[in-house]
N, CA, C and O atoms as a Tinker XYZ file with bonds, in Angstrom:
   468  protein
     1  N     96.789000   46.707000   92.637000    73     2
     2  CA    97.736000   46.993000   93.713000    64     1     3
     3  C     98.696000   48.095000   93.203000    63     2     4     5
     4  O     98.983000   49.027000   93.955000    81     3
     5  N     99.186000   48.023000   91.993000    73     3     6
     6  CA   100.120000   49.003000   91.459000    64     5     7
     7  C     99.457000   50.341000   91.376000    63     6     8     9
     8  O    100.034000   51.370000   91.726000    81     7
     9  N     98.169000   50.309000   90.881000    73     7    10
    10  CA    97.493000   51.608000   90.728000    64     9    11
    11  C     97.246000   52.252000   92.102000    63    10    12    13
    12  O     97.310000   53.476000   92.220000    81    11
    13  N     96.979000   51.488000   93.091000    73    11    14
    14  CA    96.756000   52.043000   94.432000    64    13    15
    15  C     98.053000   52.659000   94.957000    63    14    16    17
    16  O     98.031000   53.732000   95.560000    81    15
    17  N     99.107000   52.027000   94.744000    73    15    18
    18  CA   100.449000   52.528000   95.229000    64    17    19
    19  C    100.751000   53.852000   94.468000    63    18    20    21
    20  O    101.245000   54.811000   95.062000    81    19
    21  N    100.458000   53.886000   93.192000    73    19    22
    22  CA   100.751000   55.112000   92.423000    64    21    23
    23  C     99.830000   56.271000   92.858000    63    22    24    25
    24  O    100.236000   57.432000   92.868000    81    23
    25  N     98.583000   55.924000   93.214000    73    23    26
    26  CA    97.696000   56.936000   93.707000    64    25    27
    27  C     98.148000   57.474000   95.059000    63    26    28    29
    28  O     98.062000   58.679000   95.299000    81    27
    29  N     98.635000   56.590000   95.963000    73    27    30
    30  CA    99.131000   57.035000   97.210000    64    29    31
    31  C    100.382000   57.905000   97.091000    63    30    32    33
    32  O    100.567000   58.858000   97.849000    81    31
    33  N    101.235000   57.561000   96.128000    73    31    34
    34  CA   102.395000   58.404000   95.886000    64    33    35
    35  C    102.032000   59.813000   95.355000    63    34    36    37
    36  O    102.640000   60.817000   95.728000    81    35
    37  N    101.030000   59.837000   94.483000    73    35    38
    38  CA   100.574000   61.091000   93.970000    64    37    39
    39  C     99.964000   61.954000   95.052000    63    38    40    41
    40  O    100.167000   63.168000   95.086000    81    39
    41  N     99.202000   61.308000   95.953000    73    39    42
    42  CA    98.595000   62.091000   97.060000    64    41    43
    43  C     99.687000   62.616000   97.977000    63    42    44    45
    44  O     99.583000   63.764000   98.410000    81    43
    45  N    100.697000   61.880000   98.295000    73    43    46
    46  CA   101.831000   62.294000   99.122000    64    45    47
    47  C    102.576000   63.510000   98.508000    63    46    48    49
    48  O    102.941000   64.463000   99.197000    81    47
    49  N    102.781000   63.421000   97.164000    73    47    50
    50  CA   103.437000   64.544000   96.494000    64    49    51
    51  C    102.589000   65.811000   96.530000    63    50    52    53
    52  O    103.116000   66.908000   96.719000    81    51
    53  N    101.261000   65.660000   96.345000    73    51    54
    54  CA   100.385000   66.843000   96.388000    64    53    55
    55  C    100.340000   67.406000   97.732000    63    54    56    57
    56  O    100.339000   68.628000   97.885000    81    55
    57  N    100.300000   66.541000   98.787000    73    55    58
    58  CA   100.336000   67.046000  100.177000    64    57    59
    59  C    101.601000   67.766000  100.493000    63    58    60    61
    60  O    101.596000   68.768000  101.209000    81    59
    61  N    102.731000   67.252000   99.947000    73    59    62
    62  CA   104.017000   67.850000  100.198000    64    61    63
    63  C    104.080000   69.231000   99.543000    63    62    64    65
    64  O    104.642000   70.161000  100.122000    81    63
    65  N    103.506000   69.377000   98.333000    73    63    66
    66  CA   103.532000   70.683000   97.642000    64    65    67
    67  C    102.633000   71.676000   98.409000    63    66    68    69
    68  O    102.975000   72.852000   98.533000    81    67
    69  N    101.528000   71.215000   98.903000    73    67    70
    70  CA   100.597000   72.129000   99.631000    64    69    71
    71  C    101.247000   72.519000  100.955000    63    70    72    73
    72  O    101.000000   73.625000  101.435000    81    71
    73  N    102.044000   71.685000  101.552000    73    71    74
    74  CA   102.663000   72.003000  102.810000    64    73    75
    75  C    103.773000   73.033000  102.618000    63    74    76    77
    76  O    104.044000   73.829000  103.517000    81    75
    77  N    104.423000   73.022000  101.439000    73    75    78
    78  CA   105.490000   73.959000  101.150000    64    77    79
    79  C    104.943000   75.371000  100.865000    63    78    80    81
    80  O    105.626000   76.344000  101.186000    81    79
    81  N    103.795000   75.519000  100.303000    73    79    82
    82  CA   103.219000   76.781000   99.857000    64    81    83
    83  C    103.162000   77.788000  101.011000    63    82    84    85
    84  O    103.651000   78.904000  100.829000    81    83
    85  N    102.616000   77.482000  102.153000    73    83    86
    86  CA   102.527000   78.506000  103.201000    64    85    87
    87  C    103.880000   78.935000  103.703000    63    86    88    89
    88  O    104.027000   80.080000  104.131000    81    87
    89  N    104.865000   78.083000  103.673000    73    87    90
    90  CA   106.195000   78.448000  104.103000    64    89    91
    91  C    106.814000   79.460000  103.151000    63    90    92    93
    92  O    107.701000   80.203000  103.570000    81    91
    93  N    106.399000   79.525000  101.908000    73    91    94
    94  CA   106.990000   80.402000  100.913000    64    93    95
    95  C    106.372000   81.785000  100.949000    63    94    96    97
    96  O    106.909000   82.704000  100.330000    81    95
    97  N    105.243000   81.970000  101.663000    73    95    98
    98  CA   104.581000   83.249000  101.742000    64    97    99
    99  C    105.375000   84.166000  102.604000    63    98   100   101
   100  O    105.420000   84.034000  103.827000    81    99
   101  N    106.017000   85.122000  101.928000    73    99   102
   102  CA   106.842000   86.128000  102.632000    64   101   103
   103  C    106.227000   87.490000  102.515000    63   102   104   105
   104  O    105.765000   87.883000  101.444000    81   103
   105  N    106.218000   88.217000  103.614000    73   103   106
   106  CA   105.686000   89.580000  103.618000    64   105   107
   107  C    106.827000   90.481000  103.213000    63   106   108   109
   108  O    107.658000   90.852000  104.042000    81   107
   109  N    106.872000   90.839000  101.927000    73   107   110
   110  CA   107.944000   91.652000  101.339000    64   109   111
   111  C    107.940000   93.022000  101.943000    63   110   112   113
   112  O    109.002000   93.627000  102.092000    81   111
   113  N    106.793000   93.536000  102.297000    73   111   114
   114  CA   106.691000   94.889000  102.911000    64   113   115
   115  C    107.489000   94.934000  104.190000    63   114   116   117
   116  O    108.260000   95.867000  104.414000    81   115
   117  N    107.310000   93.926000  105.039000    73   115   118
   118  CA   108.076000   93.893000  106.304000    64   117   119
   119  C    109.578000   93.671000  106.072000    63   118   120   121
   120  O    110.415000   94.173000  106.823000    81   119
   121  N    109.895000   92.918000  105.032000    73   119   122
   122  CA   111.345000   92.760000  104.698000    64   121   123
   123  C    111.934000   94.072000  104.327000    63   122   124   125
   124  O    113.061000   94.377000  104.717000    81   123
   125  N    111.199000   94.877000  103.570000    73   123   126
   126  CA   111.672000   96.200000  103.197000    64   125   127
   127  C    111.823000   97.088000  104.458000    63   126   128   129
   128  O    112.836000   97.773000  104.602000    81   127
   129  N    110.842000   97.083000  105.354000    73   127   130
   130  CA   110.924000   97.891000  106.571000    64   129   131
   131  C    112.082000   97.512000  107.467000    63   130   132   133
   132  O    112.641000   98.363000  108.159000    81   131
   133  N    112.451000   96.225000  107.460000    73   131   134
   134  CA   113.581000   95.807000  108.279000    64   133   135
   135  C    114.915000   96.367000  107.782000    63   134   136   137
   136  O    115.859000   96.500000  108.561000    81   135
   137  N    115.001000   96.703000  106.456000    73   135   138
   138  CA   116.244000   97.182000  105.908000    64   137   139
   139  C    116.318000   98.703000  105.827000    63   138   140   141
   140  O    117.190000   99.242000  105.146000    81   139
   141  N    115.409000   99.404000  106.517000    73   139   142
   142  CA   115.471000  100.870000  106.568000    64   141   143
   143  C    116.140000  101.299000  107.851000    63   142   144   145
   144  O    115.932000  100.746000  108.931000    81   143
   145  N    116.988000  102.362000  107.659000    73   143   146
   146  CA   117.518000  102.989000  108.861000    64   145   147
   147  C    116.450000  103.892000  109.493000    63   146   148   149
   148  O    115.349000  103.994000  108.952000    81   147
   149  N    116.733000  104.524000  110.582000    73   147   150
   150  CA   115.727000  105.378000  111.247000    64   149   151
   151  C    115.330000  106.532000  110.355000    63   150   152   153
   152  O    114.139000  106.799000  110.190000    81   151
   153  N    116.306000  107.231000  109.768000    73   151   154
   154  CA   115.992000  108.357000  108.862000    64   153   155
   155  C    115.353000  107.883000  107.588000    63   154   156   157
   156  O    114.521000  108.584000  107.012000    81   155
   157  N    115.739000  106.659000  107.118000    73   155   158
   158  CA   115.143000  106.067000  105.975000    64   157   159
   159  C    113.673000  105.767000  106.192000    63   158   160   161
   160  O    112.876000  105.926000  105.267000    81   159
   161  N    113.293000  105.341000  107.376000    73   159   162
   162  CA   111.900000  105.062000  107.743000    64   161   163
   163  C    111.140000  106.371000  107.754000    63   162   164   165
   164  O    109.997000  106.385000  107.298000    81   163
   165  N    111.696000  107.487000  108.247000    73   163   166
   166  CA   111.025000  108.760000  108.218000    64   165   167
   167  C    110.757000  109.216000  106.786000    63   166   168   169
   168  O    109.670000  109.692000  106.457000    81   167
   169  N    111.783000  109.056000  105.942000    73   167   170
   170  CA   111.621000  109.474000  104.536000    64   169   171
   171  C    110.532000  108.623000  103.890000    63   170   172   173
   172  O    109.703000  109.159000  103.153000    81   171
   173  N    110.506000  107.321000  104.140000    73   171   174
   174  CA   109.499000  106.432000  103.514000    64   173   175
   175  C    108.148000  106.827000  104.071000    63   174   176   177
   176  O    107.175000  106.826000  103.317000    81   175
   177  N    108.027000  107.168000  105.363000    73   175   178
   178  CA   106.723000  107.610000  105.888000    64   177   179
   179  C    106.218000  108.875000  105.163000    63   178   180   181
   180  O    105.018000  109.023000  104.932000    81   179
   181  N    107.120000  109.759000  104.818000    73   179   182
   182  CA   106.735000  110.964000  104.052000    64   181   183
   183  C    106.218000  110.544000  102.652000    63   182   184   185
   184  O    105.248000  111.106000  102.142000    81   183
   185  N    106.865000  109.579000  102.070000    73   183   186
   186  CA   106.469000  109.058000  100.753000    64   185   187
   187  C    105.107000  108.438000  100.834000    63   186   188   189
   188  O    104.293000  108.617000   99.928000    81   187
   189  N    104.822000  107.683000  101.936000    73   187   190
   190  CA   103.518000  107.069000  102.118000    64   189   191
   191  C    102.422000  108.145000  102.269000    63   190   192   193
   192  O    101.327000  108.005000  101.726000    81   191
   193  N    102.737000  109.219000  103.015000    73   191   194
   194  CA   101.801000  110.315000  103.172000    64   193   195
   195  C    101.441000  110.978000  101.865000    63   194   196   197
   196  O    100.299000  111.386000  101.652000    81   195
   197  N    102.453000  111.085000  100.963000    73   195   198
   198  CA   102.218000  111.807000   99.735000    64   197   199
   199  C    101.691000  110.911000   98.633000    63   198   200   201
   200  O    100.875000  111.366000   97.831000    81   199
   201  N    102.119000  109.654000   98.553000    73   199   202
   202  CA   101.743000  108.786000   97.462000    64   201   203
   203  C    100.905000  107.546000   97.844000    63   202   204   205
   204  O    100.404000  106.847000   96.964000    81   203
   205  N    100.756000  107.281000   99.133000    73   203   206
   206  CA    99.876000  106.197000   99.604000    64   205   207
   207  C    100.205000  104.848000   99.121000    63   206   208   209
   208  O    101.289000  104.332000   99.394000    81   207
   209  N     99.260000  104.227000   98.376000    73   207   210
   210  CA    99.334000  102.839000   97.966000    64   209   211
   211  C    100.511000  102.629000   96.992000    63   210   212   213
   212  O    101.127000  101.564000   96.994000    81   211
   213  N    100.825000  103.644000   96.158000    73   211   214
   214  CA   101.912000  103.495000   95.198000    64   213   215
   215  C    103.253000  103.326000   95.963000    63   214   216   217
   216  O    104.099000  102.526000   95.562000    81   215
   217  N    103.429000  104.066000   97.035000    73   215   218
   218  CA   104.665000  103.948000   97.862000    64   217   219
   219  C    104.752000  102.553000   98.469000    63   218   220   221
   220  O    105.832000  101.966000   98.542000    81   219
   221  N    103.625000  102.034000   98.897000    73   219   222
   222  CA   103.600000  100.680000   99.515000    64   221   223
   223  C    103.958000   99.622000   98.439000    63   222   224   225
   224  O    104.657000   98.652000   98.732000    81   223
   225  N    103.485000   99.813000   97.227000    73   223   226
   226  CA   103.822000   98.857000   96.147000    64   225   227
   227  C    105.290000   98.912000   95.821000    63   226   228   229
   228  O    105.909000   97.889000   95.530000    81   227
   229  N    105.861000  100.128000   95.869000    73   227   230
   230  CA   107.352000  100.242000   95.649000    64   229   231
   231  C    108.112000   99.516000   96.759000    63   230   232   233
   232  O    109.105000   98.832000   96.512000    81   231
   233  N    107.620000   99.682000   97.982000    73   231   234
   234  CA   108.258000   98.980000   99.158000    64   233   235
   235  C    108.197000   97.498000   98.993000    63   234   236   237
   236  O    109.146000   96.806000   99.361000    81   235
   237  N    107.095000   96.961000   98.442000    73   235   238
   238  CA   106.971000   95.520000   98.256000    64   237   239
   239  C    107.928000   95.070000   97.229000    63   238   240   241
   240  O    108.570000   94.039000   97.429000    81   239
   241  N    108.082000   95.773000   96.115000    73   239   242
   242  CA   109.029000   95.390000   95.108000    64   241   243
   243  C    110.478000   95.410000   95.607000    63   242   244   245
   244  O    111.250000   94.501000   95.305000    81   243
   245  N    110.839000   96.423000   96.355000    73   243   246
   246  CA   112.146000   96.494000   96.904000    64   245   247
   247  C    112.378000   95.362000   97.941000    63   246   248   249
   248  O    113.458000   94.775000   98.008000    81   247
   249  N    111.319000   95.077000   98.750000    73   247   250
   250  CA   111.398000   93.884000   99.663000    64   249   251
   251  C    111.627000   92.602000   98.923000    63   250   252   253
   252  O    112.356000   91.736000   99.407000    81   251
   253  N    111.026000   92.448000   97.757000    73   251   254
   254  CA   111.294000   91.250000   96.940000    64   253   255
   255  C    112.753000   91.149000   96.495000    63   254   256   257
   256  O    113.346000   90.070000   96.488000    81   255
   257  N    113.311000   92.300000   96.123000    73   255   258
   258  CA   114.721000   92.299000   95.771000    64   257   259
   259  C    115.647000   91.930000   96.920000    63   258   260   261
   260  O    116.637000   91.222000   96.737000    81   259
   261  N    115.306000   92.428000   98.117000    73   259   262
   262  CA   116.048000   92.047000   99.285000    64   261   263
   263  C    115.901000   90.549000   99.527000    63   262   264   265
   264  O    116.900000   89.887000   99.810000    81   263
   265  N    114.708000   89.991000   99.429000    73   263   266
   266  CA   114.486000   88.622000   99.699000    64   265   267
   267  C    115.239000   87.714000   98.711000    63   266   268   269
   268  O    115.750000   86.658000   99.083000    81   267
   269  N    115.294000   88.148000   97.455000    73   267   270
   270  CA   116.041000   87.360000   96.465000    64   269   271
   271  C    117.529000   87.526000   96.518000    63   270   272   273
   272  O    118.260000   86.817000   95.827000    81   271
   273  N    117.994000   88.454000   97.332000    73   271   274
   274  CA   119.426000   88.640000   97.490000    64   273   275
   275  C    120.020000   89.613000   96.464000    63   274   276   277
   276  O    121.243000   89.731000   96.387000    81   275
   277  N    119.232000   90.281000   95.709000    73   275   278
   278  CA   119.714000   91.222000   94.700000    64   277   279
   279  C    120.134000   92.562000   95.295000    63   278   280   281
   280  O    120.873000   93.329000   94.679000    81   279
   281  N    119.637000   92.832000   96.531000    73   279   282
   282  CA   120.021000   94.044000   97.299000    64   281   283
   283  C    120.512000   93.589000   98.630000    63   282   284   285
   284  O    120.080000   92.572000   99.173000    81   283
   285  N    121.477000   94.406000   99.171000    73   283   286
   286  CA   121.972000   94.088000  100.498000    64   285   287
   287  C    122.220000   95.387000  101.208000    63   286   288   289
   288  O    122.228000   96.441000  100.573000    81   287
   289  N    122.421000   95.347000  102.491000    73   287   290
   290  CA   122.629000   96.599000  103.258000    64   289   291
   291  C    121.321000   97.221000  103.635000    63   290   292   293
   292  O    120.250000   96.651000  103.424000    81   291
   293  N    121.428000   98.455000  104.221000    73   291   294
   294  CA   120.224000   99.147000  104.618000    64   293   295
   295  C    120.044000  100.420000  103.783000    63   294   296   297
   296  O    120.997000  100.925000  103.188000    81   295
   297  N    118.838000  100.916000  103.749000    73   295   298
   298  CA   118.526000  102.096000  103.004000    64   297   299
   299  C    118.385000  103.273000  103.975000    63   298   300   301
   300  O    117.620000  103.215000  104.938000    81   299
   301  N    119.146000  104.350000  103.696000    73   299   302
   302  CA   118.967000  105.581000  104.508000    64   301   303
   303  C    118.077000  106.525000  103.769000    63   302   304   305
   304  O    117.559000  106.208000  102.698000    81   303
   305  N    117.897000  107.689000  104.343000    73   303   306
   306  CA   116.949000  108.657000  103.829000    64   305   307
   307  C    117.304000  109.085000  102.376000    63   306   308   309
   308  O    116.415000  109.191000  101.531000    81   307
   309  N    118.551000  109.320000  102.106000    73   307   310
   310  CA   118.987000  109.749000  100.790000    64   309   311
   311  C    118.724000  108.647000   99.706000    63   310   312   313
   312  O    118.370000  108.952000   98.567000    81   311
   313  N    118.911000  107.369000  100.108000    73   311   314
   314  CA   118.696000  106.243000   99.155000    64   313   315
   315  C    117.163000  106.135000   98.892000    63   314   316   317
   316  O    116.752000  105.923000   97.751000    81   315
   317  N    116.355000  106.276000   99.908000    73   315   318
   318  CA   114.892000  106.223000   99.712000    64   317   319
   319  C    114.434000  107.348000   98.826000    63   318   320   321
   320  O    113.643000  107.154000   97.903000    81   319
   321  N    114.961000  108.581000   99.129000    73   319   322
   322  CA   114.645000  109.716000   98.295000    64   321   323
   323  C    115.017000  109.492000   96.870000    63   322   324   325
   324  O    114.230000  109.791000   95.972000    81   323
   325  N    116.182000  108.979000   96.631000    73   323   326
   326  CA   116.731000  108.790000   95.256000    64   325   327
   327  C    115.849000  107.699000   94.554000    63   326   328   329
   328  O    115.537000  107.868000   93.375000    81   327
   329  N    115.450000  106.623000   95.216000    73   327   330
   330  CA   114.654000  105.631000   94.590000    64   329   331
   331  C    113.327000  106.245000   94.038000    63   330   332   333
   332  O    112.951000  106.037000   92.884000    81   331
   333  N    112.654000  107.000000   94.919000    73   331   334
   334  CA   111.382000  107.606000   94.507000    64   333   335
   335  C    111.588000  108.646000   93.468000    63   334   336   337
   336  O    110.741000  108.809000   92.590000    81   335
   337  N    112.695000  109.375000   93.525000    73   335   338
   338  CA   113.025000  110.407000   92.483000    64   337   339
   339  C    113.228000  109.734000   91.122000    63   338   340   341
   340  O    112.772000  110.233000   90.094000    81   339
   341  N    113.920000  108.596000   91.138000    73   339   342
   342  CA   114.195000  107.888000   89.881000    64   341   343
   343  C    112.974000  107.302000   89.188000    63   342   344   345
   344  O    112.942000  107.172000   87.964000    81   343
   345  N    111.986000  106.956000   89.971000    73   343   346
   346  CA   110.751000  106.394000   89.360000    64   345   347
   347  C    109.702000  107.484000   89.051000    63   346   348   349
   348  O    108.588000  107.191000   88.617000    81   347
   349  N    110.106000  108.768000   89.293000    73   347   350
   350  CA   109.243000  109.871000   88.959000    64   349   351
   351  C    108.286000  110.298000   90.058000    63   350   352   353
   352  O    107.273000  110.944000   89.793000    81   351
   353  N    108.608000  109.938000   91.284000    73   351   354
   354  CA   107.786000  110.350000   92.425000    64   353   355
   355  C    108.575000  111.111000   93.436000    63   354   356   357
   356  O    108.946000  110.556000   94.470000    81   355
   357  N    108.853000  112.394000   93.171000    73   355   358
   358  CA   109.714000  113.093000   94.047000    64   357   359
   359  C    109.006000  113.302000   95.407000    63   358   360   361
   360  O    107.821000  113.630000   95.464000    81   359
   361  N    109.784000  113.098000   96.513000    73   359   362
   362  CA   109.233000  113.287000   97.871000    64   361   363
   363  C    109.458000  114.739000   98.208000    63   362   364   365
   364  O    110.583000  115.236000   98.162000    81   363
   365  N    108.396000  115.404000   98.543000    73   363   366
   366  CA   108.518000  116.834000   98.928000    64   365   367
   367  C    108.900000  116.912000  100.408000    63   366   368   369
   368  O    108.278000  116.265000  101.250000    81   367
   369  N    109.920000  117.701000  100.715000    73   367   370
   370  CA   110.453000  117.803000  102.027000    64   369   371
   371  C    110.276000  119.257000  102.517000    63   370   372   373
   372  O    110.547000  120.219000  101.798000    81   371
   373  N    109.812000  119.365000  103.759000    73   371   374
   374  CA   109.694000  120.696000  104.351000    64   373   375
   375  C    111.084000  121.195000  104.657000    63   374   376   377
   376  O    111.857000  120.533000  105.350000    81   375
   377  N    111.401000  122.371000  104.135000    73   375   378
   378  CA   112.712000  122.975000  104.385000    64   377   379
   379  C    112.527000  124.364000  105.071000    63   378   380   381
   380  O    111.562000  125.082000  104.806000    81   379
   381  N    113.447000  124.690000  105.917000    73   379   382
   382  CA   113.440000  126.000000  106.568000    64   381   383
   383  C    114.879000  126.537000  106.540000    63   382   384   385
   384  O    115.848000  125.786000  106.657000    81   383
   385  N    114.981000  127.843000  106.382000    73   383   386
   386  CA   116.296000  128.504000  106.459000    64   385   387
   387  C    116.283000  129.265000  107.779000    63   386   388   389
   388  O    115.375000  130.057000  108.031000    81   387
   389  N    117.262000  129.034000  108.604000    73   387   390
   390  CA   117.355000  129.672000  109.932000    64   389   391
   391  C    118.638000  130.506000  109.985000    63   390   392   393
   392  O    119.604000  130.273000  109.259000    81   391
   393  N    118.590000  131.483000  110.879000    73   391   394
   394  CA   119.703000  132.395000  111.072000    64   393   395
   395  C    120.095000  132.247000  112.561000    63   394   396   397
   396  O    119.259000  132.393000  113.452000    81   395
   397  N    121.365000  131.958000  112.800000    73   395   398
   398  CA   121.846000  131.837000  114.146000    64   397   399
   399  C    122.798000  132.975000  114.469000    63   398   400   401
   400  O    123.759000  133.234000  113.744000    81   399
   401  N    122.504000  133.656000  115.592000    73   399   402
   402  CA   123.333000  134.777000  116.019000    64   401   403
   403  C    123.272000  134.871000  117.524000    63   402   404   405
   404  O    122.195000  135.051000  118.092000    81   403
   405  N    124.391000  134.753000  118.166000    73   403   406
   406  CA   124.462000  134.906000  119.586000    64   405   407
   407  C    123.677000  133.855000  120.340000    63   406   408   409
   408  O    123.108000  134.144000  121.393000    81   407
   409  N    123.636000  132.634000  119.816000    73   407   410
   410  CA   122.886000  131.542000  120.479000    64   409   411
   411  C    121.372000  131.621000  120.203000    63   410   412   413
   412  O    120.621000  130.770000  120.679000    81   411
   413  N    120.927000  132.608000  119.459000    73   411   414
   414  CA   119.545000  132.746000  119.152000    64   413   415
   415  C    119.283000  132.219000  117.722000    63   414   416   417
   416  O    120.045000  132.498000  116.797000    81   415
   417  N    118.226000  131.478000  117.574000    73   415   418
   418  CA   117.879000  130.931000  116.264000    64   417   419
   419  C    116.593000  131.564000  115.803000    63   418   420   421
   420  O    115.588000  131.538000  116.514000    81   419
   421  N    116.618000  132.128000  114.625000    73   419   422
   422  CA   115.482000  132.804000  114.008000    64   421   423
   423  C    115.313000  132.316000  112.612000    63   422   424   425
   424  O    116.288000  132.037000  111.915000    81   423
   425  N    114.054000  132.209000  112.189000    73   423   426
   426  CA   113.813000  131.841000  110.824000    64   425   427
   427  C    113.950000  133.060000  109.936000    63   426   428   429
   428  O    113.886000  134.182000  110.438000    81   427
   429  N    114.135000  132.886000  108.643000    73   427   430
   430  CA   114.344000  134.005000  107.730000    64   429   431
   431  C    113.045000  134.855000  107.706000    63   430   432   433
   432  O    113.124000  136.080000  107.613000    81   431
   433  N    111.898000  134.244000  107.786000    73   431   434
   434  CA   110.658000  135.015000  107.761000    64   433   435
   435  C    110.621000  135.915000  109.034000    63   434   436   437
   436  O    110.199000  137.066000  108.929000    81   435
   437  N    111.015000  135.468000  110.135000    73   435   438
   438  CA   111.051000  136.301000  111.354000    64   437   439
   439  C    112.025000  137.477000  111.154000    63   438   440   441
   440  O    111.709000  138.614000  111.502000    81   439
   441  N    113.202000  137.194000  110.595000    73   439   442
   442  CA   114.190000  138.199000  110.364000    64   441   443
   443  C    113.624000  139.304000  109.389000    63   442   444   445
   444  O    113.845000  140.493000  109.618000    81   443
   445  N    112.931000  138.914000  108.358000    73   443   446
   446  CA   112.387000  139.864000  107.417000    64   445   447
   447  C    111.278000  140.684000  108.056000    63   446   448   449
   448  O    111.163000  141.877000  107.776000    81   447
   449  N    110.455000  140.075000  108.912000    73   447   450
   450  CA   109.402000  140.796000  109.587000    64   449   451
   451  C    110.041000  141.839000  110.512000    63   450   452   453
   452  O    109.531000  142.957000  110.579000    81   451
   453  N    111.098000  141.543000  111.208000    73   451   454
   454  CA   111.797000  142.492000  112.111000    64   453   455
   455  C    112.339000  143.667000  111.310000    63   454   456   457
   456  O    112.277000  144.809000  111.765000    81   455
   457  N    112.870000  143.396000  110.125000    73   455   458
   458  CA   113.412000  144.460000  109.321000    64   457   459
   459  C    112.334000  145.428000  108.789000    63   458   460   461
   460  O    112.588000  146.620000  108.615000    81   459
   461  N    111.183000  144.914000  108.548000    73   459   462
   462  CA   110.051000  145.771000  108.031000    64   461   463
   463  C    109.558000  146.678000  109.108000    63   462   464   465
   464  O    109.075000  147.761000  108.781000    81   463
   465  N    109.635000  146.336000  110.357000    73   463   466
   466  CA   109.081000  147.118000  111.444000    64   465   467
   467  C    109.944000  148.280000  111.719000    63   466   468
   468  O    109.645000  149.073000  112.612000    81   467
């Protein structure tokens, strides 16, 4: 009788442990995405285009830090850029220099072409 009661208790404990496991499964990637601002999301998308799976792994690790409470607040574009820069993965950004005069916007390359003609 005592052995049976002990076995029943052990079974209950095992079932309780198994019931808790699915509740602990957190998608850290989505936690990370929730903490990005709009421009932060754009910068992260550029990182994913350039680095693929490595960028996703970085996002999962940052999501874990958010879940554990070690990070708070949201990440903007400069913060996302800085994180990838610090781990040795610089995000390349398309830059353009424009010239504005009299309400007209021209790129530097267009200005140089006009000067050559």
